[in-house]
């Protein structure tokens, strides 16, 4: 293996596991270094690492002052690995749930993939000693994530993964926000969003034998809620920006109609000015909040398209009115209102969302990973 490889292992009270784990990693992937990220484990995990014969050579230790969660430990470990120039970075638990023997397959998969996922849910993969309740929970959780996020990956909660360094940079893994299982899902989702090549490698997952679990209800809840926010956050923000734009549209129309020196304007001029003001607000709002990640776009093209789709959206309302009023003969005031204000609003909103997302603020999906750094802001570690 020419690439420089490292395996990042977060530990909290894993004194019983960590030394043997390091030995098995070294046996399976002798070319790889190991970084243990320990959160000041009370059971002396860090001391066990320091007294290992490889310590200071292929084995490194990153010590943090206290238990801050799995995601935070991984972000610190990934930052360390990037700083130290590693090309391929793997992550795994310390409790032997992830088979060290599959590390080599994971690293080699990165020859022609950006992310390699040690997967339970592809042919050849599985879980070895789970009762039906754990199986159902894991399977149901994965189905929930797959249906909502559509990552294209079968095992979205997998904690056994490998990344090329530019993939970590592209997905902004250092700026991810979740700590528990959500951390694994978040990176799977970010990788899918960035259009990276993700390949699954079958593994058999084994329940921990020694040490205690750190899994909690809070960790599961974090994941459930975050998945909903990732899935619907963009639409909700878009609707909120649109709502603010609508209020500003109405307010500025009345401003231009009633307040000196604008009260000389007739309704059509006031309407046009109000639409202009509302468009500036919704453009800035969508650029700042809804699609803040896509910062590499050509600004003039972006604004041009934004105005174009707004004009087309406005054209919709006229066309819909003509269809319902003149062609279908629905001439009552109620019909006109439903047509102009309900159908047009829904159609126009859907049309704007779709065109903004696909054309105006499109994230640069087709480009190669190395050319898109920081699709997501990565500020926190
Ligand atoms: N540094 C650090 N490591 C953690 C923290 N929480 C969990 N870990 C480690 O992350 C890995 C996964 O944690 P586990 O307790 O095995 O969680 P789990 O796999 O969901 O639960 P089990 O099914 O019981 O194994 C283990 O290596 C833990 O030692 C933390 O707050 N800080
Ligand atoms: Mg575990």
PDB file of C-alpha atoms in Angstrom, residues 321 324 332-344:
ATOM      1  CA  UNK A 321     -56.286  32.466 -14.365  1.00  0.00           C
ATOM      2  CA  UNK A 324     -59.803  28.617 -15.218  1.00  0.00           C
ATOM      3  CA  UNK A 332     -67.263  32.996 -10.002  1.00  0.00           C
ATOM      4  CA  UNK A 333     -65.306  35.145  -7.606  1.00  0.00           C
ATOM      5  CA  UNK A 334     -64.621  32.050  -5.492  1.00  0.00           C
ATOM      6  CA  UNK A 335     -63.230  30.159  -8.488  1.00  0.00           C
ATOM      7  CA  UNK A 336     -61.033  33.103  -9.448  1.00  0.00           C
ATOM      8  CA  UNK A 337     -59.759  33.291  -5.912  1.00  0.00           C
ATOM      9  CA  UNK A 338     -58.989  29.601  -5.640  1.00  0.00           C
ATOM     10  CA  UNK A 339     -57.277  29.715  -8.996  1.00  0.00           C
ATOM     11  CA  UNK A 340     -55.290  32.887  -8.381  1.00  0.00           C
ATOM     12  CA  UNK A 341     -54.425  32.470  -4.734  1.00  0.00           C
ATOM     13  CA  UNK A 342     -54.431  28.787  -3.855  1.00  0.00           C
ATOM     14  CA  UNK A 343     -53.464  26.864  -6.973  1.00  0.00           C
ATOM     15  CA  UNK A 344     -51.041  29.497  -8.217  1.00  0.00           C
TER      16      UNK A 344
END
